[in-house]
Coordinates of C-alpha atoms and ligand atoms in Angstrom, one line a residue:
X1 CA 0.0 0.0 0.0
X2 CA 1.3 3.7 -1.1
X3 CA 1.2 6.5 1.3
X4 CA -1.8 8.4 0.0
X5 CA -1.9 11.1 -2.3
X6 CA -4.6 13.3 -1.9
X7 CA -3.0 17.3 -1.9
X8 CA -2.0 19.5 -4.7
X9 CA 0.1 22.5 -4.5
X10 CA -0.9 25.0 -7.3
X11 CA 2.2 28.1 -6.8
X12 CA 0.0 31.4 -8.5
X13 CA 2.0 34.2 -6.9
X14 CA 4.0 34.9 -10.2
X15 CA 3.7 38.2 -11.7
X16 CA 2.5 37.4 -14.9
X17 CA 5.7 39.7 -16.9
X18 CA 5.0 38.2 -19.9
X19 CA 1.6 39.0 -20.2
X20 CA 1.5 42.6 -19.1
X21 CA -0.1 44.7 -19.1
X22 CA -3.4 42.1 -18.9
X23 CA -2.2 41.0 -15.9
X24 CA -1.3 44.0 -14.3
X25 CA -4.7 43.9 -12.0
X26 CA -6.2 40.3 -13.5
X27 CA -3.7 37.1 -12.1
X28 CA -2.3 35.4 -15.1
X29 CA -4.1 32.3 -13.8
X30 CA -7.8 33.7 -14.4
X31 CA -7.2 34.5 -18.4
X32 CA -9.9 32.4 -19.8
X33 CA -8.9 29.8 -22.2
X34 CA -12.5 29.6 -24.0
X35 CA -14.7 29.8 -21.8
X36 CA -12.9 28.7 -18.5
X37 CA -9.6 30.4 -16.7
X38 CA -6.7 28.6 -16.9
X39 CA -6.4 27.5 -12.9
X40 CA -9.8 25.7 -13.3
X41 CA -8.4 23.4 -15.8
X42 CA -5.5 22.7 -13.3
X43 CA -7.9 21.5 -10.6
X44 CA -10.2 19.3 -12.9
X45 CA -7.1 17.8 -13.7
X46 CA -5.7 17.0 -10.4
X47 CA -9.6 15.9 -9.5
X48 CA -9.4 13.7 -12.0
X49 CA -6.4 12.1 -10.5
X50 CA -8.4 11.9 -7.3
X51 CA -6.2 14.8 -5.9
X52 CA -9.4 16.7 -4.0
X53 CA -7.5 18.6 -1.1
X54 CA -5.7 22.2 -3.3
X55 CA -3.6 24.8 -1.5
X56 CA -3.1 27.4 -3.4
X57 CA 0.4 30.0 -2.9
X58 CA -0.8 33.4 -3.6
X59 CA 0.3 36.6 -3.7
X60 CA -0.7 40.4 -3.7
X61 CA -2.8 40.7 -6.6
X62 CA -4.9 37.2 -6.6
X63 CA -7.6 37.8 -4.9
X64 CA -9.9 37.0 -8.1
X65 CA -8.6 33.3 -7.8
X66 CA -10.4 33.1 -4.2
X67 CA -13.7 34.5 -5.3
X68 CA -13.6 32.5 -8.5
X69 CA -13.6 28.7 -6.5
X70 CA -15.9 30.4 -3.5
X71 CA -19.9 30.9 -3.6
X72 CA -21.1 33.7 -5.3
X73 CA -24.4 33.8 -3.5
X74 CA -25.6 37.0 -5.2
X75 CA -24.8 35.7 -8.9
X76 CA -26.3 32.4 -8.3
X77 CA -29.6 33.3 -6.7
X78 CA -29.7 35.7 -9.5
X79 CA -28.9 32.9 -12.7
X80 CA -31.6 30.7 -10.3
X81 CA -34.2 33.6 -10.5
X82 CA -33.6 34.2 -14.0
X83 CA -34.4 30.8 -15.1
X84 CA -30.8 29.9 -16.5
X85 CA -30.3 27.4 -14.9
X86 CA -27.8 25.5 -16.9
X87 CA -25.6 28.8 -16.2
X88 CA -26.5 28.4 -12.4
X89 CA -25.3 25.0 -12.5
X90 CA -21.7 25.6 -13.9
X91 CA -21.2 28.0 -11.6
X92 CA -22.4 26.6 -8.6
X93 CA -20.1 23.1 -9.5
X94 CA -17.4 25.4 -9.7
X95 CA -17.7 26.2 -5.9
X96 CA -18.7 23.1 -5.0
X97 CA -15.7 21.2 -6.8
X98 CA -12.6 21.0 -4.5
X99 CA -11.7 22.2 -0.9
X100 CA -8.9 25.0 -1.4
X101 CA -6.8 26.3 1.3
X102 CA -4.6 29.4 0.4
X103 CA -1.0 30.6 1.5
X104 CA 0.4 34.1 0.3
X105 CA 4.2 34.0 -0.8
X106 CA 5.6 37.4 0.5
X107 CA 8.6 37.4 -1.1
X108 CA 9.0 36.7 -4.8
X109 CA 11.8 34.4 -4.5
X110 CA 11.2 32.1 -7.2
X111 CA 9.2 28.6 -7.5
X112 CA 10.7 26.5 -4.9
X113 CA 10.3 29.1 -2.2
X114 CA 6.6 29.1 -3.4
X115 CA 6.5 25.3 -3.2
X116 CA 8.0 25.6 0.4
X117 CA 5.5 28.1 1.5
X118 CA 2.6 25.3 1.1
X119 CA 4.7 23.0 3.7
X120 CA 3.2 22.9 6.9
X121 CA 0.1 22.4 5.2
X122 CA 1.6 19.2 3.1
X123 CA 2.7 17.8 6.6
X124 CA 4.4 14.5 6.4
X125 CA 2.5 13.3 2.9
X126 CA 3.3 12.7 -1.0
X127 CA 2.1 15.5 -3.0
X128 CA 1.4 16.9 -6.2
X129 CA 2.5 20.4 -7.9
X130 CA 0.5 21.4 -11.0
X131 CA 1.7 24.8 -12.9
X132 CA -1.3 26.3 -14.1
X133 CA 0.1 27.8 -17.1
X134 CA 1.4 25.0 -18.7
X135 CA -2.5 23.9 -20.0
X136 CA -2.3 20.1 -20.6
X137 CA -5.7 18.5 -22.9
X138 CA -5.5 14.3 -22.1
X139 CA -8.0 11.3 -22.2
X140 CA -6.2 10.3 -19.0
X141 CA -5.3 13.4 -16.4
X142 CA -1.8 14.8 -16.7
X143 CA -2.0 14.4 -12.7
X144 CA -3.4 10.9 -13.4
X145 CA -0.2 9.6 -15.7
X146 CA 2.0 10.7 -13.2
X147 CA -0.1 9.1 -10.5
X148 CA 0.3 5.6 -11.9
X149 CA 4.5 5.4 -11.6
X150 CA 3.9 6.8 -8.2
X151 CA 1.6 3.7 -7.3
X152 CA 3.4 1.4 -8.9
X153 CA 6.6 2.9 -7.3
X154 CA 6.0 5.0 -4.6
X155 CA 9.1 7.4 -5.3
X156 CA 9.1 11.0 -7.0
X157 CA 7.2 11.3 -10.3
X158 CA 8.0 14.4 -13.1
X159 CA 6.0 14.7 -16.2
X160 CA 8.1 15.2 -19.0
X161 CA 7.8 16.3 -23.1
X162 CA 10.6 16.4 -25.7
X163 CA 11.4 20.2 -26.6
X164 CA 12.8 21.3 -29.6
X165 CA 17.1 22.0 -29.0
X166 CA 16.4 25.8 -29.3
X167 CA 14.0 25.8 -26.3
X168 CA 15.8 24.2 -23.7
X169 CA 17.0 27.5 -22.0
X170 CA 13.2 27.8 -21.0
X171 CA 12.9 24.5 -19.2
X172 CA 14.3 22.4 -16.6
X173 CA 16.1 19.8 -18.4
X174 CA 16.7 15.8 -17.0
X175 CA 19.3 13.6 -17.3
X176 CA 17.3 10.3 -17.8
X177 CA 18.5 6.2 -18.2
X178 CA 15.5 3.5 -18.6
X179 CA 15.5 1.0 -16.1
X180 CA 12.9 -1.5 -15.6
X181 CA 10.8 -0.5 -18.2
X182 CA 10.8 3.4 -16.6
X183 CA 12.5 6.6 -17.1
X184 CA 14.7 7.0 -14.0
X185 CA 16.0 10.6 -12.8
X186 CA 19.7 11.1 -12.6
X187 CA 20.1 14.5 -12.6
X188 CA 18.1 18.1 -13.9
X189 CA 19.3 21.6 -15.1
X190 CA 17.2 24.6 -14.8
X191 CA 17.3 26.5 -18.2
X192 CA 20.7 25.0 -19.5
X193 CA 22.5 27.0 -22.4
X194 CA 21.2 26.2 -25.9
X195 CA 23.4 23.1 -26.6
X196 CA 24.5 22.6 -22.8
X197 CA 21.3 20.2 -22.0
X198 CA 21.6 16.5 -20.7
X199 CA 18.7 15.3 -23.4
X200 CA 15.7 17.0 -24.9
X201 CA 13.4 16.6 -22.2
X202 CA 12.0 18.8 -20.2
X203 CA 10.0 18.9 -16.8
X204 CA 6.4 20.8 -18.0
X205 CA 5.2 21.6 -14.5
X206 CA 3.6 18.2 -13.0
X207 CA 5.2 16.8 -10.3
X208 CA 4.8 13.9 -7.7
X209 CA 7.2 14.5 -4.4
X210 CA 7.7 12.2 -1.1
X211 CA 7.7 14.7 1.9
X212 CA 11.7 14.8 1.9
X213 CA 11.8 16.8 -0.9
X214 CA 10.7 19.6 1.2
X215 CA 13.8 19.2 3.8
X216 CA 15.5 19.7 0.8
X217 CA 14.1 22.8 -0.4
X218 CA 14.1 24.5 2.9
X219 CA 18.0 24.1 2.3
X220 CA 18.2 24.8 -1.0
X221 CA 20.2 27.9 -1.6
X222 CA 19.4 30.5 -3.9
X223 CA 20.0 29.0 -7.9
X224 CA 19.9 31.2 -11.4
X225 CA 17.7 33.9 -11.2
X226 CA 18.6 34.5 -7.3
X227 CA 15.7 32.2 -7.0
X228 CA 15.1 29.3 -4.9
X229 CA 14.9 26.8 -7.7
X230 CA 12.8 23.6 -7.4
X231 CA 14.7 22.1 -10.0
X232 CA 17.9 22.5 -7.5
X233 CA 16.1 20.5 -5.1
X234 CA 14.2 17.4 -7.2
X235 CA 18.5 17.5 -8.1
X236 CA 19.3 16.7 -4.7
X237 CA 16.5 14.5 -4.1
X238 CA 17.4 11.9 -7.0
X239 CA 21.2 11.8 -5.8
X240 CA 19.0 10.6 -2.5
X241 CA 16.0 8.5 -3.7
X242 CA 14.7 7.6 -6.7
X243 CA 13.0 10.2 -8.9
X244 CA 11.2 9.2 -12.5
X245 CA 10.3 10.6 -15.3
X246 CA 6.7 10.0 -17.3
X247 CA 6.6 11.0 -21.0
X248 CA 3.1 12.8 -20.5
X249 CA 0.4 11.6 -23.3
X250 CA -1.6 14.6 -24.7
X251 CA -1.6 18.3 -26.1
X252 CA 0.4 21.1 -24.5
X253 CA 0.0 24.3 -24.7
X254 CA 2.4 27.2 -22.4
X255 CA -0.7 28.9 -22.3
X256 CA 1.6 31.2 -19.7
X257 CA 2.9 33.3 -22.9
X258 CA 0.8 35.2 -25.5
X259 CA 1.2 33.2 -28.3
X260 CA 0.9 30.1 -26.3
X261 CA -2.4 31.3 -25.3
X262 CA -3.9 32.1 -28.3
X263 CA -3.0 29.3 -29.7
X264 CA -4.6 26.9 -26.9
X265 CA -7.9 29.5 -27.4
X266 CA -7.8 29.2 -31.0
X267 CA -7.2 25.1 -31.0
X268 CA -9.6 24.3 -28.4
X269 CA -12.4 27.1 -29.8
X270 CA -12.6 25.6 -33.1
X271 CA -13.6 22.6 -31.0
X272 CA -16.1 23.7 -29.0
X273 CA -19.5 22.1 -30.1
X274 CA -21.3 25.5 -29.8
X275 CA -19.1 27.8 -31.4
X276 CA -16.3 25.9 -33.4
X277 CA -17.9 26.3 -36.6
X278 CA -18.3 29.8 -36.4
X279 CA -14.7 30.3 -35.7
X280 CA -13.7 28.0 -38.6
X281 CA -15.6 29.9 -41.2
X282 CA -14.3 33.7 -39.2
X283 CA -10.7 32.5 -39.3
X284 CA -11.1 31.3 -43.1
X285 CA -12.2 34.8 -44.1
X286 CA -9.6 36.1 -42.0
X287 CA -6.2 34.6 -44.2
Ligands
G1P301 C1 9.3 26.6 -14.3 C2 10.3 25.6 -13.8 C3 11.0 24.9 -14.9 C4 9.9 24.2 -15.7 C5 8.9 25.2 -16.2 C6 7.7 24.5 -16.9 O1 9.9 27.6 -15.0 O2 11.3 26.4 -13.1 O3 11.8 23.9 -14.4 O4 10.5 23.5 -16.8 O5 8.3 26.0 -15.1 O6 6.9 25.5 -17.5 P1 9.2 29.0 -15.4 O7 8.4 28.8 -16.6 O8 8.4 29.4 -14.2 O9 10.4 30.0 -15.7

């Protein structure tokens, strides 16, 4: 039997640089991607996994996140009133849908700081780390693909994609070797020199952790950046225990950049069963 693996840390205290100025007063994690902000696909994926219990490392700024996953009594007794009440029903599920606690990250000192802000709350369990803006479309849950190793092996489990060579500066990168059938972590870079990278593949913000990666982190010193990398500390952690790797099945989108966005808005709107069609025909009059 595994320990269980219930909690998710979702870190959304980052500033959002690359999308100002939209995100100057809206956190990056609320831009909609159709009809739905991006941190709400995050948590349906980690549901789906059967990850229920969120904490959620905020910052100055986020308080939109808060009122989006709380009751909006006014708005709902309104839809109710109104008769709409296939609107009153997606919004109520969206309060309804997971218990969130939230942490505020005072000092902007990168991811792993965030990640170790969200400790006392983890206590001694595994536990998940989902970053929002890398928007992941599977059959089976991101969360859920990485789950599976983690059952089957009860260490650390990364989720992983092939990047092209030109991109690896934007990544962590792994140092991987197969062994029993599964991609075992030796070591990881954060944003290696083009040409400098241990493979093409890099870590796209889904992670699996025992609790001793946080001992880790609270000792991790400051990395490139002046940040407190996470990727310094899943470094340490493999030279411990063992730490694998899962190719994750399913589209990607680094919805965290404009043209990433645009492109997981335009992708996914041209499927939407209402209005797909209508964007087909727009975008063809459009070239
Ligand atoms: C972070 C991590 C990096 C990871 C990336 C995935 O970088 O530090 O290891 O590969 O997310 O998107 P950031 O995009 O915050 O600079």
């Amino acid at each position: 039997m595994r320990r269980p693996l219930r909690k998710v840390i979702f870190p959304a205290a980052g500033m959002g640089t690359r999308f100002l100025p939209a995100t100057k007063a809206t956190p990056k994690e609320m831009l909609p991607i159709v009809d739905k902000p991006l941190i709400q696909y995050g948590v349906e994926e980690a549901l789906a996994a059967g990850m229920g219990k969120v904490i959620m490392v905020t910052g100055r700024g986020k308080r939109a996140i808060e009122d989006h996953f709380d009751i909006s009594a006014e708005l709902e007794s309104n839809l109710n009133e109104t008769g709409k009440h296939a609107l009153y029903e997606t919004v109520s599920a969206v309060s309804r849908m997971v218990e969130i606690s939230y942490v505020r990250q005072k000092h902007a000192l990168g991811l792993g700081h965030a990640v170790l802000c969200a400790a006392p709350w983890v206590g001694d369990e595994c536990f998940g780390v989902s970053l929002a803006d890398e928007l992941i479309i599977s059959d089976v849950s991101a969360m859920q693909q990485l789950r599976e190793v983690y059952e089957q092996t009860g260490g650390s489990v990364i989720g992983l994609a092939h990047v092209p060579e030109t991109e690896v500066n934007r990544y962590g990168m792994v140092d991987a070797v197969e062994e029993d059938g599964l991609l075992r972590l030796r070591d990881m870079v954060e944003k290696p020199a083009v040409g400098e990278s241990p493979s093409d593949m890099a870590m796209i913000g889904r992670y699996i952790f025992t609790p001793r990666l946080l001992e880790l982190l609270a000792s991790t010193e400051r990395g490139i950046g002046g940040e407190i990398q996470l990727t310094d500390a899943i470094a340490r952690l493999a030279h411990e225990e063992p730490v694998y790797g899962v190719l994750i099945e399913g589209e990607r989108f680094d919805a965290g950049n404009p043209l990433g966005f645009l492109t997981a808005n335009t992708i996914l709107g041209l499927r939407h069963p209402e209005f797909g069609d209508a964007l087909r025909s727009i975008i063809k009059k459009n070239l």
